[in-house]
Amino acid sequence: MQNSPSEALPQDSYGLYRQFTTQGEQSLSQVISYFVERHRIETIYSDSLEKLSKKTTIDLGSFQPGTTKTISEAWRRIGDCTGVLMTEHQKLTHMLDGIVDELSKEQHAQEKALKLLRADVKATHREYSDLRYHTVPKAKSSYYKKCEAAEKEPKETVPGGGTSQKYLKLIKEATLADQVYRSSIHYIEEAREKLHIARQKAKIEGERIEKKRIVTTKRVLGTYCDAEYSICHQRTKEIESLKLYVECVKEDIDVSLHKQDFQRAWPEPDPVY
């Protein structure tokens, strides 16, 4: 038959507390891991955009001085758009650097605070557990055994004679055992109060740590959302501008310019007669 949570062995309470406090640590580690990976991906992407932007600088304009094909203008706008997006993603990369740095500082502060709390709880829990499961039961058992031995021992050596020395010795031992037992009860109450204080401190401080973790995470997520929104807004703006250039592509004009370029590149030979 399994024990209910409320009947869990008190010896396990520190382990349960430590396991509980690792939840916030794990959550923060997951957030940091995400942004570290996001930064890696963003760095690769922004570097790729930079290379792509340079490739689009190739002159695809008309050979005819002073004229440019409409399709070339649209293509050139692609290059400009890529350059703008590259800049935006580079900004995002720098912003992710800041996010990882801020979260790492929060993680360090959280680990430091939890380490102190755990050490305090562990020490008070160990003191209380030793008293409850070893010292007090041992003192109690010794007391009852001494009392039982004294009760079984005849008080007088012979009827009407003096008090038995063995009986007096057993009574003395029982009295000392009683004092030890009472002292252990006093000590365990002190230890229980210490454990209660440590638990309350851990509860209050744990709530403070958790709130700070949530506030910090919320702030960096907000910063990240704003940065992503800025990129989306800028991308939409650039695409809308690019769309106008695409709509302005006139194949008749470009073909006409192509004919002129062809004529200049390979003119008709002059007649020989």
Coordinates of C-alpha atoms in Angstrom, one line a residue:
M1 CA 0.0 0.0 0.0
Q2 CA 1.5 3.3 -1.1
N3 CA 1.6 6.3 1.2
S4 CA -0.4 9.4 0.3
P5 CA 1.6 12.6 -0.3
S6 CA 0.7 13.8 3.2
E7 CA 2.1 10.6 4.7
A8 CA 5.4 10.8 2.8
L9 CA 8.4 10.0 4.9
P10 CA 9.7 13.2 6.5
Q11 CA 13.2 12.0 5.7
D12 CA 12.3 12.7 2.1
S13 CA 11.1 16.3 2.7
Y14 CA 14.4 17.9 1.8
G15 CA 14.6 15.9 -1.4
L16 CA 11.1 17.0 -2.2
Y17 CA 12.0 20.6 -1.5
R18 CA 15.1 20.5 -3.7
Q19 CA 13.2 18.8 -6.5
F20 CA 10.5 21.5 -6.3
T21 CA 13.1 24.3 -6.5
T22 CA 14.7 22.9 -9.6
Q23 CA 11.6 23.6 -11.6
G24 CA 12.3 27.3 -11.9
E25 CA 16.0 26.5 -12.7
Q26 CA 15.0 24.1 -15.4
S27 CA 12.5 26.6 -16.9
L28 CA 15.1 29.4 -17.0
S29 CA 17.7 27.0 -18.5
Q30 CA 15.2 26.1 -21.3
V31 CA 14.6 29.8 -22.1
I32 CA 18.3 30.5 -22.2
S33 CA 18.9 27.4 -24.4
Y34 CA 16.2 28.6 -26.8
F35 CA 17.7 32.1 -27.2
V36 CA 21.3 30.7 -27.5
E37 CA 20.1 28.5 -30.4
R38 CA 18.0 31.4 -31.8
H39 CA 21.1 33.6 -31.8
R40 CA 23.1 30.9 -33.6
I41 CA 20.4 30.6 -36.3
E42 CA 20.0 34.3 -36.6
T43 CA 23.7 34.8 -37.0
I44 CA 23.8 32.3 -39.9
Y45 CA 20.8 33.9 -41.5
S46 CA 22.0 37.5 -41.3
D47 CA 25.4 36.5 -42.6
S48 CA 23.7 34.7 -45.5
L49 CA 21.6 37.8 -46.2
E50 CA 24.8 39.9 -46.3
K51 CA 26.4 37.6 -48.9
L52 CA 23.2 37.5 -50.9
S53 CA 22.9 41.3 -50.8
K54 CA 26.4 41.6 -52.3
K55 CA 25.5 39.3 -55.1
T56 CA 22.6 41.4 -56.2
T57 CA 24.9 44.4 -56.8
I58 CA 25.8 43.0 -60.2
D59 CA 24.9 45.5 -62.8
L60 CA 22.0 44.2 -64.8
G61 CA 21.1 47.5 -66.4
S62 CA 20.9 48.4 -70.0
F63 CA 24.0 48.8 -72.1
Q64 CA 22.5 52.0 -73.4
P65 CA 23.9 54.9 -71.3
G66 CA 21.2 56.8 -69.4
T67 CA 18.6 54.1 -69.7
T68 CA 17.7 51.2 -67.4
K69 CA 15.4 48.3 -68.1
T70 CA 12.3 48.2 -65.8
I71 CA 13.1 44.6 -64.9
S72 CA 16.6 45.7 -63.8
E73 CA 15.1 48.3 -61.6
A74 CA 12.9 45.7 -59.9
W75 CA 15.9 43.4 -59.5
R76 CA 18.0 46.2 -58.0
R77 CA 15.2 46.8 -55.6
I78 CA 15.5 43.2 -54.5
G79 CA 19.1 43.9 -53.6
D80 CA 18.1 47.0 -51.6
C81 CA 15.3 45.0 -49.8
T82 CA 17.8 42.2 -48.9
G83 CA 20.2 44.8 -47.5
V84 CA 17.5 46.4 -45.3
L85 CA 16.5 42.9 -44.0
M86 CA 20.1 42.1 -43.4
T87 CA 20.4 45.2 -41.2
E88 CA 17.3 44.3 -39.3
H89 CA 18.4 40.8 -38.6
Q90 CA 21.8 42.0 -37.5
K91 CA 20.0 44.2 -35.0
L92 CA 18.1 41.2 -33.8
T93 CA 21.3 39.3 -33.4
H94 CA 22.7 42.0 -31.1
M95 CA 19.4 42.1 -29.2
L96 CA 19.6 38.3 -28.7
D97 CA 23.1 38.8 -27.2
G98 CA 21.6 41.1 -24.7
I99 CA 18.8 38.7 -23.9
V100 CA 21.1 35.8 -23.2
D101 CA 23.4 38.0 -21.1
E102 CA 20.4 39.2 -19.0
L103 CA 19.0 35.8 -18.5
S104 CA 22.4 34.3 -17.6
K105 CA 22.8 37.0 -14.9
E106 CA 19.4 36.1 -13.5
Q107 CA 20.3 32.4 -13.6
H108 CA 23.5 33.1 -11.7
A109 CA 21.6 35.1 -9.1
Q110 CA 18.9 32.5 -8.8
E111 CA 21.4 29.6 -8.3
K112 CA 23.3 31.6 -5.7
A113 CA 20.2 32.4 -3.7
L114 CA 18.8 28.8 -3.9
K115 CA 22.2 27.4 -2.9
L116 CA 22.0 29.3 0.4
L117 CA 18.4 28.4 1.0
R118 CA 19.0 24.7 0.3
A119 CA 22.0 24.6 2.6
D120 CA 19.9 26.2 5.4
V121 CA 17.0 23.9 4.9
K122 CA 19.2 20.8 4.6
A123 CA 21.1 21.6 7.9
T124 CA 17.9 22.2 9.9
H125 CA 16.1 19.3 8.3
R126 CA 19.1 17.0 9.2
E127 CA 19.1 18.2 12.8
Y128 CA 15.4 17.6 13.2
S129 CA 15.5 14.2 11.5
D130 CA 18.3 13.0 13.6
L131 CA 16.5 13.9 16.7
R132 CA 13.1 12.6 15.6
Y133 CA 14.2 9.3 14.1
H134 CA 17.3 8.5 16.2
T135 CA 17.9 10.5 19.3
V136 CA 14.4 10.7 20.7
P137 CA 13.3 7.1 19.9
K138 CA 16.5 5.9 21.4
A139 CA 16.1 8.0 24.6
K140 CA 12.4 6.9 24.9
S141 CA 13.2 3.2 24.5
S142 CA 16.0 3.5 27.1
Y143 CA 13.7 5.2 29.5
Y144 CA 10.9 2.6 29.3
K145 CA 13.4 -0.2 29.6
K146 CA 15.0 1.3 32.7
C147 CA 11.5 1.9 34.2
E148 CA 10.5 -1.7 33.4
A149 CA 13.6 -3.1 34.9
A150 CA 13.1 -1.1 38.1
E151 CA 9.5 -2.2 38.4
K152 CA 10.5 -5.9 38.1
E153 CA 13.3 -5.6 40.7
P154 CA 12.2 -6.2 44.3
K155 CA 12.4 -3.1 46.4
E156 CA 13.6 -4.9 49.5
T157 CA 16.3 -7.6 49.7
V158 CA 14.1 -9.6 52.1
P159 CA 10.7 -8.8 53.5
G160 CA 11.1 -6.2 56.2
G161 CA 14.8 -5.7 55.2
G162 CA 16.5 -2.6 53.8
T163 CA 16.1 -1.3 50.3
S164 CA 17.9 -3.3 47.6
Q165 CA 21.1 -1.6 46.3
K166 CA 20.3 -3.0 42.8
Y167 CA 16.9 -1.5 43.0
L168 CA 18.3 1.9 44.0
K169 CA 20.8 1.6 41.1
L170 CA 18.0 0.8 38.6
I171 CA 15.9 3.7 40.0
K172 CA 18.8 6.1 39.5
E173 CA 19.3 4.8 35.9
A174 CA 15.6 5.3 35.2
T175 CA 15.8 8.8 36.6
L176 CA 18.7 9.7 34.4
A177 CA 17.0 8.1 31.4
D178 CA 14.0 10.2 32.1
Q179 CA 16.1 13.4 32.2
V180 CA 17.7 12.4 28.9
Y181 CA 14.3 11.7 27.3
R182 CA 12.9 15.0 28.5
S183 CA 16.0 16.8 27.2
S184 CA 15.6 15.2 23.8
I185 CA 12.0 16.3 23.7
H186 CA 13.1 19.8 24.4
Y187 CA 15.8 19.7 21.7
I188 CA 13.4 18.3 19.1
E189 CA 11.0 21.1 19.8
E190 CA 13.7 23.6 19.3
A191 CA 14.8 21.8 16.1
R192 CA 11.2 21.7 14.9
E193 CA 10.9 25.5 15.4
K194 CA 14.2 26.0 13.5
L195 CA 12.9 23.8 10.6
H196 CA 9.6 25.8 10.6
I197 CA 11.5 29.1 10.4
A198 CA 13.8 27.7 7.6
R199 CA 10.7 26.5 5.8
Q200 CA 9.0 29.9 6.0
K201 CA 12.1 31.6 4.9
A202 CA 12.5 29.2 2.0
K203 CA 8.8 29.8 1.1
I204 CA 9.1 33.6 1.1
E205 CA 12.5 33.8 -0.6
G206 CA 11.4 31.1 -3.1
E207 CA 8.4 33.3 -4.0
R208 CA 10.7 36.3 -4.5
I209 CA 13.1 34.3 -6.7
E210 CA 10.2 32.9 -8.7
K211 CA 8.6 36.3 -9.2
K212 CA 11.9 37.8 -10.3
R213 CA 12.4 34.9 -12.8
I214 CA 9.0 35.5 -14.2
V215 CA 9.4 39.2 -14.5
T216 CA 12.8 38.9 -16.1
T217 CA 11.5 36.3 -18.6
K218 CA 8.5 38.4 -19.4
R219 CA 10.6 41.4 -20.1
V220 CA 13.0 39.6 -22.4
L221 CA 10.1 37.9 -24.2
G222 CA 8.6 41.4 -24.7
T223 CA 11.8 42.7 -26.1
Y224 CA 12.1 39.7 -28.4
C225 CA 8.5 40.1 -29.6
D226 CA 9.1 43.8 -30.3
A227 CA 12.2 43.0 -32.3
E228 CA 10.4 40.3 -34.4
Y229 CA 7.5 42.7 -34.9
S230 CA 9.9 45.3 -36.2
I231 CA 11.4 42.9 -38.6
C232 CA 8.0 41.8 -39.9
H233 CA 6.9 45.5 -40.2
Q234 CA 10.0 46.4 -42.1
R235 CA 9.8 43.3 -44.3
T236 CA 6.2 44.2 -45.1
K237 CA 7.2 47.7 -45.9
E238 CA 10.0 46.6 -48.2
I239 CA 7.9 43.9 -49.9
E240 CA 5.1 46.5 -50.6
S241 CA 7.7 48.8 -52.2
L242 CA 9.2 45.9 -54.2
K243 CA 5.8 45.0 -55.4
L244 CA 5.4 48.5 -56.9
Y245 CA 8.6 48.0 -58.8
V246 CA 7.5 44.6 -60.1
E247 CA 4.1 46.0 -61.2
C248 CA 6.0 48.7 -63.1
V249 CA 8.0 46.2 -65.2
K250 CA 7.1 46.8 -68.8
E251 CA 8.2 44.1 -71.1
D252 CA 7.5 46.2 -74.3
I253 CA 9.9 48.9 -73.0
D254 CA 12.5 46.4 -72.0
V255 CA 12.4 44.5 -75.3
S256 CA 12.7 47.8 -77.1
L257 CA 15.8 48.6 -75.1
H258 CA 17.1 45.1 -75.7
K259 CA 16.8 45.7 -79.5
Q260 CA 18.8 48.9 -79.2
D261 CA 21.4 47.1 -77.1
F262 CA 21.6 44.3 -79.7
Q263 CA 22.0 46.9 -82.5
R264 CA 24.9 48.6 -80.6
A265 CA 26.5 45.3 -79.7
W266 CA 26.3 43.9 -83.2
P267 CA 25.6 46.5 -85.8
E268 CA 24.7 45.8 -89.4
P269 CA 27.8 45.7 -91.6
D270 CA 28.2 48.7 -93.9
P271 CA 27.4 48.0 -97.6
V272 CA 30.5 47.5 -99.7
Y273 CA 28.9 49.0 -102.9

